Amino acid sequence: MRALITGITGQDGSYLAELLLDKGYEVYGMVRRSSVEKLDRIEHIKEKIKFVQSDLLDQLSIINAVKESKPDEIYNLAAMSFVPTSWAQPVLTGEFTGLGVTRMLEAVRLVGKDIKFYQASSSEMFGKVREVPQNEKTPFYPRSPYGVAKVYGHYMTINYRESYDIFACSGILFNHESPRRGLEFVTKKVTNCVAKIKLGLADSLYLGNMDAQRDWGYAKEYVEAMYLMLQQDNPDDYVISTGKSHTVKDWVEAAFKCVDLDPDKYVKIDKRFLRPAEVDFLVGDSSKAKKKLNWEPKVNFEQLVKIMVEYDYNELKNKNNL
């Protein structure tokens, strides 16, 4: 089997590449040509991956990448993925995260309609939630340019599935974290800073809205659900979540607990980190995935925070020879 992964250098892409390589896949990674290649998350497996150069903004390069890799499966994980940046660059976010999906689907339609296609949808599409918990039938109300673009990509995937009989699935993944999460995300920012404080490398943690609630799972488990979606007899869309919601404050307290420190002594609120429109409460119902894919999360909230804090602590300790 051959798979083409867009966004292979990201958190999910790196875990998915590992999973597929373990299953004996030939893995192709679609990467943009840049002066500096960021391959740190896949450094340990990059010799096993074949890279094809392409860009989600360029239709012809995508078609050529699909022709070159001849994949049985495509996992479209690439996007402008950091929500706050989507306000600073709303048009570019629409191009990558929305229209980029259409370009990928067009390539499938033109090159080989038997290719199975996975689209990375997002819980951010629910935004100002219409019901609790959120499932596959919950109406969308996105609250950021990122969320709006994801809704476009989601419906375009459904449209190509129904119009061209393409095996196209969307995974509506709720927040999923890991040691490979980018530092710009609040979860990683917290675990990294907590480790720094414990090691004496920092004295404060600056945050925005501490009351926002998210359904946080472990990225390594969530990529298994992506794989399972493309192994089914029929294409469909699935919510992937833990079904439990926690506040940013809960995450902070759990992280400080890992290093036996009192968060009240170190946490400071900075209005710069507040969003123009906040998504207040996300919690997913993944009972369909449990029933049809036989998938459910195993790592709980406290274990996830601990995995990340310990990783960051050891990394910083070694890096600074402490």
mmCIF file of C-alpha atoms in Angstrom:
data_model
loop_
_atom_site.group_PDB
_atom_site.id
_atom_site.type_symbol
_atom_site.label_atom_id
_atom_site.label_comp_id
_atom_site.label_asym_id
_atom_site.label_seq_id
_atom_site.Cartn_x
_atom_site.Cartn_y
_atom_site.Cartn_z
ATOM 1 C CA MET A 1 0.000 0.000 0.000
ATOM 2 C CA ARG A 2 1.072 3.538 -0.722
ATOM 3 C CA ALA A 3 0.004 6.645 1.150
ATOM 4 C CA LEU A 4 0.559 10.327 0.429
ATOM 5 C CA ILE A 5 0.479 12.568 3.502
ATOM 6 C CA THR A 6 0.204 16.348 3.282
ATOM 7 C CA GLY A 7 1.374 18.076 6.446
ATOM 8 C CA ILE A 8 3.751 15.182 7.144
ATOM 9 C CA THR A 9 6.147 17.451 9.068
ATOM 10 C CA GLY A 10 3.420 18.388 11.569
ATOM 11 C CA GLN A 11 2.378 16.680 14.796
ATOM 12 C CA ASP A 12 -0.291 14.440 13.241
ATOM 13 C CA GLY A 13 1.652 13.828 10.037
ATOM 14 C CA SER A 14 4.672 12.518 11.933
ATOM 15 C CA TYR A 15 2.620 10.090 14.059
ATOM 16 C CA LEU A 16 0.603 8.948 11.033
ATOM 17 C CA ALA A 17 3.797 8.337 9.031
ATOM 18 C CA GLU A 18 5.128 6.154 11.879
ATOM 19 C CA LEU A 19 1.866 4.206 12.039
ATOM 20 C CA LEU A 20 1.706 3.565 8.288
ATOM 21 C CA LEU A 21 5.398 2.597 8.077
ATOM 22 C CA ASP A 22 4.786 0.078 10.891
ATOM 23 C CA LYS A 23 1.964 -1.363 8.793
ATOM 24 C CA GLY A 24 4.294 -1.828 5.828
ATOM 25 C CA TYR A 25 3.128 1.142 3.773
ATOM 26 C CA GLU A 26 5.273 3.013 1.301
ATOM 27 C CA VAL A 27 4.914 6.551 2.645
ATOM 28 C CA TYR A 28 5.148 9.697 0.548
ATOM 29 C CA GLY A 29 5.242 13.108 2.184
ATOM 30 C CA MET A 30 4.139 16.228 0.368
ATOM 31 C CA VAL A 31 6.376 19.146 1.323
ATOM 32 C CA ARG A 32 6.650 22.735 0.201
ATOM 33 C CA ARG A 33 9.901 23.893 -1.266
ATOM 34 C CA SER A 34 11.448 26.248 1.262
ATOM 35 C CA SER A 35 14.889 27.563 2.045
ATOM 36 C CA VAL A 36 14.795 25.844 5.437
ATOM 37 C CA GLU A 37 13.236 22.398 5.710
ATOM 38 C CA LYS A 38 11.622 21.737 9.097
ATOM 39 C CA LEU A 39 11.852 17.990 9.459
ATOM 40 C CA ASP A 40 12.549 17.744 13.200
ATOM 41 C CA ARG A 41 9.372 15.746 13.979
ATOM 42 C CA ILE A 42 10.220 13.117 11.343
ATOM 43 C CA GLU A 43 14.022 13.216 11.625
ATOM 44 C CA HIS A 44 14.079 9.648 12.997
ATOM 45 C CA ILE A 45 12.098 8.214 10.035
ATOM 46 C CA LYS A 46 12.902 10.574 7.163
ATOM 47 C CA GLU A 47 15.140 7.999 5.445
ATOM 48 C CA LYS A 48 12.085 5.741 5.119
ATOM 49 C CA ILE A 49 9.870 8.455 3.583
ATOM 50 C CA LYS A 50 9.819 9.556 -0.054
ATOM 51 C CA PHE A 51 9.236 13.279 -0.422
ATOM 52 C CA VAL A 52 7.377 15.018 -3.238
ATOM 53 C CA GLN A 53 7.474 18.786 -3.598
ATOM 54 C CA SER A 54 4.141 20.525 -3.945
ATOM 55 C CA ASP A 55 2.092 23.407 -2.578
ATOM 56 C CA LEU A 56 -1.567 23.529 -1.575
ATOM 57 C CA LEU A 57 -1.821 26.869 -3.407
ATOM 58 C CA ASP A 58 -0.703 25.373 -6.713
ATOM 59 C CA GLN A 59 -3.095 22.976 -8.453
ATOM 60 C CA LEU A 60 -0.637 21.685 -11.050
ATOM 61 C CA SER A 61 2.000 20.804 -8.471
ATOM 62 C CA ILE A 62 -0.610 18.812 -6.494
ATOM 63 C CA ILE A 63 -1.682 16.875 -9.587
ATOM 64 C CA ASN A 64 1.979 16.099 -10.334
ATOM 65 C CA ALA A 65 2.583 14.997 -6.714
ATOM 66 C CA VAL A 66 -0.360 12.581 -6.892
ATOM 67 C CA LYS A 67 0.803 11.266 -10.272
ATOM 68 C CA GLU A 68 4.339 10.759 -8.968
ATOM 69 C CA SER A 69 3.381 9.017 -5.718
ATOM 70 C CA LYS A 70 0.508 6.908 -7.160
ATOM 71 C CA PRO A 71 -1.106 6.564 -3.711
ATOM 72 C CA ASP A 72 -3.837 4.160 -2.606
ATOM 73 C CA GLU A 73 -4.646 6.610 0.185
ATOM 74 C CA ILE A 74 -4.230 10.359 0.650
ATOM 75 C CA TYR A 75 -4.294 11.944 4.098
ATOM 76 C CA ASN A 76 -4.783 15.706 3.792
ATOM 77 C CA LEU A 77 -3.475 17.060 7.101
ATOM 78 C CA ALA A 78 -1.838 20.249 5.818
ATOM 79 C CA ALA A 79 -3.479 23.534 6.772
ATOM 80 C CA MET A 80 -2.854 26.907 8.326
ATOM 81 C CA SER A 81 -3.476 25.193 11.637
ATOM 82 C CA PHE A 82 -2.966 27.817 14.361
ATOM 83 C CA VAL A 83 -6.308 29.493 15.091
ATOM 84 C CA PRO A 84 -5.065 32.923 16.320
ATOM 85 C CA THR A 85 -2.941 33.350 13.165
ATOM 86 C CA SER A 86 -6.071 32.918 11.061
ATOM 87 C CA TRP A 87 -7.253 36.383 12.143
ATOM 88 C CA ALA A 88 -3.942 37.930 11.133
ATOM 89 C CA GLN A 89 -3.970 36.081 7.779
ATOM 90 C CA PRO A 90 -7.622 35.302 6.988
ATOM 91 C CA VAL A 91 -7.269 35.249 3.187
ATOM 92 C CA LEU A 92 -4.218 32.974 3.232
ATOM 93 C CA THR A 93 -5.994 30.728 5.757
ATOM 94 C CA GLY A 94 -8.908 30.423 3.327
ATOM 95 C CA GLU A 95 -6.534 29.545 0.499
ATOM 96 C CA PHE A 96 -4.673 26.814 2.400
ATOM 97 C CA THR A 97 -7.288 25.426 4.755
ATOM 98 C CA GLY A 98 -10.331 25.797 2.492
ATOM 99 C CA LEU A 99 -9.402 25.935 -1.183
ATOM 100 C CA GLY A 100 -6.397 23.673 -0.608
ATOM 101 C CA VAL A 101 -8.853 20.845 0.110
ATOM 102 C CA THR A 102 -10.642 21.459 -3.199
ATOM 103 C CA ARG A 103 -7.332 21.336 -5.061
ATOM 104 C CA MET A 104 -6.492 18.009 -3.412
ATOM 105 C CA LEU A 105 -9.928 16.583 -4.264
ATOM 106 C CA GLU A 106 -9.618 17.840 -7.848
ATOM 107 C CA ALA A 107 -6.304 16.003 -8.138
ATOM 108 C CA VAL A 108 -7.994 12.798 -6.954
ATOM 109 C CA ARG A 109 -10.846 13.304 -9.437
ATOM 110 C CA LEU A 110 -8.441 13.907 -12.317
ATOM 111 C CA VAL A 111 -5.681 11.410 -11.510
ATOM 112 C CA GLY A 112 -7.477 8.455 -9.927
ATOM 113 C CA LYS A 113 -10.966 8.302 -8.453
ATOM 114 C CA ASP A 114 -10.157 5.002 -6.770
ATOM 115 C CA ILE A 115 -7.780 6.792 -4.362
ATOM 116 C CA LYS A 116 -9.159 6.890 -0.816
ATOM 117 C CA PHE A 117 -9.097 10.416 0.638
ATOM 118 C CA TYR A 118 -8.990 11.565 4.262
ATOM 119 C CA GLN A 119 -9.725 15.191 5.163
ATOM 120 C CA ALA A 120 -8.656 16.601 8.524
ATOM 121 C CA SER A 121 -11.761 18.429 9.708
ATOM 122 C CA SER A 122 -11.836 20.120 13.094
ATOM 123 C CA SER A 123 -13.936 20.634 16.210
ATOM 124 C CA GLU A 124 -13.355 24.378 15.628
ATOM 125 C CA MET A 125 -16.116 24.063 13.000
ATOM 126 C CA PHE A 126 -18.646 23.782 15.863
ATOM 127 C CA GLY A 127 -17.451 27.087 17.346
ATOM 128 C CA LYS A 128 -20.390 28.652 19.182
ATOM 129 C CA VAL A 129 -21.851 25.249 19.901
ATOM 130 C CA ARG A 130 -25.472 24.468 19.068
ATOM 131 C CA GLU A 131 -25.651 21.401 21.321
ATOM 132 C CA VAL A 132 -23.615 19.539 23.920
ATOM 133 C CA PRO A 133 -21.920 17.174 23.260
ATOM 134 C CA GLN A 134 -21.181 17.686 19.550
ATOM 135 C CA ASN A 135 -21.630 14.788 17.112
ATOM 136 C CA GLU A 136 -21.552 14.306 13.319
ATOM 137 C CA LYS A 137 -24.996 15.898 12.932
ATOM 138 C CA THR A 138 -24.405 18.974 15.119
ATOM 139 C CA PRO A 139 -24.788 22.207 13.076
ATOM 140 C CA PHE A 140 -21.591 24.207 12.562
ATOM 141 C CA TYR A 141 -21.097 27.775 13.837
ATOM 142 C CA PRO A 142 -17.369 28.534 13.345
ATOM 143 C CA ARG A 143 -15.879 31.448 15.286
ATOM 144 C CA SER A 144 -12.589 32.043 13.456
ATOM 145 C CA PRO A 145 -11.354 32.278 9.856
ATOM 146 C CA TYR A 146 -9.710 28.896 10.511
ATOM 147 C CA GLY A 147 -13.014 27.346 11.573
ATOM 148 C CA VAL A 148 -14.845 28.842 8.578
ATOM 149 C CA ALA A 149 -12.202 27.501 6.168
ATOM 150 C CA LYS A 150 -12.419 24.051 7.774
ATOM 151 C CA VAL A 151 -16.207 24.026 7.267
ATOM 152 C CA TYR A 152 -15.670 24.808 3.575
ATOM 153 C CA GLY A 153 -13.163 21.957 3.239
ATOM 154 C CA HIS A 154 -15.483 19.604 5.139
ATOM 155 C CA TYR A 155 -18.470 20.229 2.895
ATOM 156 C CA MET A 156 -16.321 20.109 -0.228
ATOM 157 C CA THR A 157 -15.182 16.622 0.826
ATOM 158 C CA ILE A 158 -18.810 15.525 1.216
ATOM 159 C CA ASN A 159 -19.630 17.166 -2.135
ATOM 160 C CA TYR A 160 -16.926 15.262 -4.035
ATOM 161 C CA ARG A 161 -17.923 12.031 -2.303
ATOM 162 C CA GLU A 162 -21.543 12.420 -3.378
ATOM 163 C CA SER A 163 -20.935 13.989 -6.795
ATOM 164 C CA TYR A 164 -18.032 11.890 -8.091
ATOM 165 C CA ASP A 165 -18.370 8.692 -6.029
ATOM 166 C CA ILE A 166 -14.949 9.255 -4.438
ATOM 167 C CA PHE A 167 -14.067 7.411 -1.211
ATOM 168 C CA ALA A 168 -13.661 10.612 0.807
ATOM 169 C CA CYS A 169 -13.897 10.793 4.614
ATOM 170 C CA SER A 170 -13.644 13.625 7.111
ATOM 171 C CA GLY A 171 -12.377 13.125 10.626
ATOM 172 C CA ILE A 172 -13.816 15.822 12.897
ATOM 173 C CA LEU A 173 -10.998 15.672 15.406
ATOM 174 C CA PHE A 174 -11.283 17.470 18.705
ATOM 175 C CA ASN A 175 -8.136 18.964 20.239
ATOM 176 C CA HIS A 176 -5.332 16.424 20.340
ATOM 177 C CA GLU A 177 -1.954 17.033 21.884
ATOM 178 C CA SER A 178 1.434 15.380 22.300
ATOM 179 C CA PRO A 179 5.086 16.202 22.981
ATOM 180 C CA ARG A 180 5.282 17.086 19.243
ATOM 181 C CA ARG A 181 2.729 19.881 19.545
ATOM 182 C CA GLY A 182 3.936 23.307 18.358
ATOM 183 C CA LEU A 183 4.992 25.803 21.031
ATOM 184 C CA GLU A 184 2.366 28.300 19.818
ATOM 185 C CA PHE A 185 -0.449 26.067 21.134
ATOM 186 C CA VAL A 186 -1.589 26.735 24.697
ATOM 187 C CA THR A 187 -1.144 23.122 25.850
ATOM 188 C CA LYS A 188 2.498 22.928 24.787
ATOM 189 C CA LYS A 189 3.132 26.499 25.904
ATOM 190 C CA VAL A 190 1.971 25.527 29.398
ATOM 191 C CA THR A 191 3.882 22.228 29.699
ATOM 192 C CA ASN A 192 7.043 23.806 28.292
ATOM 193 C CA CYS A 193 6.878 26.810 30.607
ATOM 194 C CA VAL A 194 6.060 24.680 33.661
ATOM 195 C CA ALA A 195 9.163 22.577 32.922
ATOM 196 C CA LYS A 196 11.217 25.775 32.550
ATOM 197 C CA ILE A 197 9.927 27.134 35.864
ATOM 198 C CA LYS A 198 10.775 23.864 37.635
ATOM 199 C CA LEU A 199 14.298 23.979 36.158
ATOM 200 C CA GLY A 200 14.757 27.656 37.074
ATOM 201 C CA LEU A 201 14.746 28.788 33.431
ATOM 202 C CA ALA A 202 11.584 30.934 33.747
ATOM 203 C CA ASP A 203 9.613 32.606 36.519
ATOM 204 C CA SER A 204 6.171 33.310 34.979
ATOM 205 C CA LEU A 205 3.545 31.843 32.654
ATOM 206 C CA TYR A 206 1.437 34.358 30.693
ATOM 207 C CA LEU A 207 -1.976 33.220 29.435
ATOM 208 C CA GLY A 208 -5.240 34.578 28.009
ATOM 209 C CA ASN A 209 -8.669 33.003 28.604
ATOM 210 C CA MET A 210 -8.344 30.403 31.366
ATOM 211 C CA ASP A 211 -12.031 29.441 31.223
ATOM 212 C CA ALA A 212 -12.140 28.136 27.617
ATOM 213 C CA GLN A 213 -13.057 24.439 27.674
ATOM 214 C CA ARG A 214 -11.706 21.807 25.313
ATOM 215 C CA ASP A 215 -11.931 18.076 24.766
ATOM 216 C CA TRP A 216 -8.245 17.095 24.779
ATOM 217 C CA GLY A 217 -6.931 13.737 23.556
ATOM 218 C CA TYR A 218 -3.607 12.151 22.622
ATOM 219 C CA ALA A 219 -2.545 12.761 18.999
ATOM 220 C CA LYS A 220 -0.819 9.387 18.682
ATOM 221 C CA GLU A 221 -4.172 7.659 19.271
ATOM 222 C CA TYR A 222 -6.124 10.022 17.021
ATOM 223 C CA VAL A 223 -4.087 9.187 13.902
ATOM 224 C CA GLU A 224 -5.159 5.549 14.360
ATOM 225 C CA ALA A 225 -8.750 6.713 13.828
ATOM 226 C CA MET A 226 -7.725 8.411 10.556
ATOM 227 C CA TYR A 227 -6.264 5.136 9.314
ATOM 228 C CA LEU A 228 -9.334 3.143 10.369
ATOM 229 C CA MET A 229 -11.686 5.485 8.476
ATOM 230 C CA LEU A 230 -10.016 4.584 5.180
ATOM 231 C CA GLN A 231 -10.210 0.835 5.904
ATOM 232 C CA GLN A 232 -14.025 0.776 6.016
ATOM 233 C CA ASP A 233 -16.258 -0.530 3.235
ATOM 234 C CA ASN A 234 -17.994 2.836 2.844
ATOM 235 C CA PRO A 235 -16.732 6.404 3.298
ATOM 236 C CA ASP A 236 -18.209 8.443 6.129
ATOM 237 C CA ASP A 237 -17.457 11.273 8.569
ATOM 238 C CA TYR A 238 -16.568 10.692 12.213
ATOM 239 C CA VAL A 239 -16.168 12.751 15.371
ATOM 240 C CA ILE A 240 -12.982 11.738 17.216
ATOM 241 C CA SER A 241 -12.866 12.870 20.843
ATOM 242 C CA THR A 242 -12.586 11.756 24.469
ATOM 243 C CA GLY A 243 -16.066 12.927 25.483
ATOM 244 C CA LYS A 244 -14.604 14.834 28.443
ATOM 245 C CA SER A 245 -14.032 18.577 28.599
ATOM 246 C CA HIS A 246 -11.517 20.520 30.686
ATOM 247 C CA THR A 247 -10.694 24.204 31.060
ATOM 248 C CA VAL A 248 -7.329 25.753 30.288
ATOM 249 C CA LYS A 249 -7.133 26.311 34.044
ATOM 250 C CA ASP A 250 -7.512 22.526 34.580
ATOM 251 C CA TRP A 251 -4.635 21.938 32.137
ATOM 252 C CA VAL A 252 -2.463 24.479 33.963
ATOM 253 C CA GLU A 253 -3.201 22.985 37.391
ATOM 254 C CA ALA A 254 -2.510 19.437 36.173
ATOM 255 C CA ALA A 255 0.807 20.543 34.644
ATOM 256 C CA PHE A 256 2.006 22.313 37.812
ATOM 257 C CA LYS A 257 0.914 19.307 39.882
ATOM 258 C CA CYS A 258 3.332 17.147 37.850
ATOM 259 C CA VAL A 259 6.254 19.211 39.198
ATOM 260 C CA ASP A 260 4.831 19.910 42.689
ATOM 261 C CA LEU A 261 4.474 23.669 42.236
ATOM 262 C CA ASP A 262 1.614 26.086 43.023
ATOM 263 C CA PRO A 263 0.301 27.678 39.776
ATOM 264 C CA ASP A 264 -1.015 30.774 41.629
ATOM 265 C CA LYS A 265 2.579 31.874 42.222
ATOM 266 C CA TYR A 266 3.511 31.843 38.532
ATOM 267 C CA VAL A 267 0.466 32.353 36.272
ATOM 268 C CA LYS A 268 -0.308 35.846 34.967
ATOM 269 C CA ILE A 269 -3.132 36.924 32.621
ATOM 270 C CA ASP A 270 -2.092 38.842 29.491
ATOM 271 C CA LYS A 271 -4.872 40.361 27.338
ATOM 272 C CA ARG A 272 -2.712 39.971 24.221
ATOM 273 C CA PHE A 273 -3.584 36.289 24.259
ATOM 274 C CA LEU A 274 -7.359 36.785 24.145
ATOM 275 C CA ARG A 275 -9.121 35.951 20.848
ATOM 276 C CA PRO A 276 -11.528 38.358 19.082
ATOM 277 C CA ALA A 277 -14.226 35.653 19.253
ATOM 278 C CA GLU A 278 -13.777 32.755 21.644
ATOM 279 C CA VAL A 279 -14.938 29.171 21.313
ATOM 280 C CA ASP A 280 -16.023 28.555 24.892
ATOM 281 C CA PHE A 281 -17.102 24.942 25.232
ATOM 282 C CA LEU A 282 -16.170 21.958 23.080
ATOM 283 C CA VAL A 283 -16.860 18.337 23.990
ATOM 284 C CA GLY A 284 -17.282 15.569 21.425
ATOM 285 C CA ASP A 285 -19.476 12.510 21.164
ATOM 286 C CA SER A 286 -17.445 9.845 19.345
ATOM 287 C CA SER A 287 -19.879 6.954 19.896
ATOM 288 C CA LYS A 288 -20.166 6.461 16.108
ATOM 289 C CA ALA A 289 -16.383 5.954 15.856
ATOM 290 C CA LYS A 290 -16.509 3.539 18.775
ATOM 291 C CA LYS A 291 -19.305 1.524 17.161
ATOM 292 C CA LYS A 292 -18.153 1.538 13.505
ATOM 293 C CA LEU A 293 -14.366 1.872 13.770
ATOM 294 C CA ASN A 294 -13.967 0.101 17.119
ATOM 295 C CA TRP A 295 -11.917 3.129 18.203
ATOM 296 C CA GLU A 296 -11.792 4.769 21.589
ATOM 297 C CA PRO A 297 -9.157 6.775 23.459
ATOM 298 C CA LYS A 298 -7.052 5.118 26.144
ATOM 299 C CA VAL A 299 -4.822 7.934 27.463
ATOM 300 C CA ASN A 300 -6.776 10.162 29.865
ATOM 301 C CA PHE A 301 -6.399 13.884 30.562
ATOM 302 C CA GLU A 302 -3.975 13.640 33.500
ATOM 303 C CA GLN A 303 -1.822 11.047 31.705
ATOM 304 C CA LEU A 304 -1.628 13.259 28.602
ATOM 305 C CA VAL A 305 -0.506 16.311 30.596
ATOM 306 C CA LYS A 306 2.077 14.157 32.425
ATOM 307 C CA ILE A 307 3.464 12.737 29.140
ATOM 308 C CA MET A 308 4.009 16.271 27.833
ATOM 309 C CA VAL A 309 5.415 17.809 31.032
ATOM 310 C CA GLU A 310 7.898 14.952 31.512
ATOM 311 C CA TYR A 311 8.997 15.141 27.886
ATOM 312 C CA ASP A 312 9.548 18.919 28.052
ATOM 313 C CA TYR A 313 11.308 18.672 31.423
ATOM 314 C CA ASN A 314 13.776 16.037 30.173
ATOM 315 C CA GLU A 315 14.356 17.829 26.860
ATOM 316 C CA LEU A 316 15.116 21.164 28.553
ATOM 317 C CA LYS A 317 17.226 19.521 31.235
ATOM 318 C CA ASN A 318 19.430 17.785 28.646
ATOM 319 C CA LYS A 319 19.579 20.806 26.351
ATOM 320 C CA ASN A 320 20.733 23.092 29.173
ATOM 321 C CA ASN A 321 23.006 20.490 30.804
ATOM 322 C CA LEU A 322 21.171 20.747 34.106
#
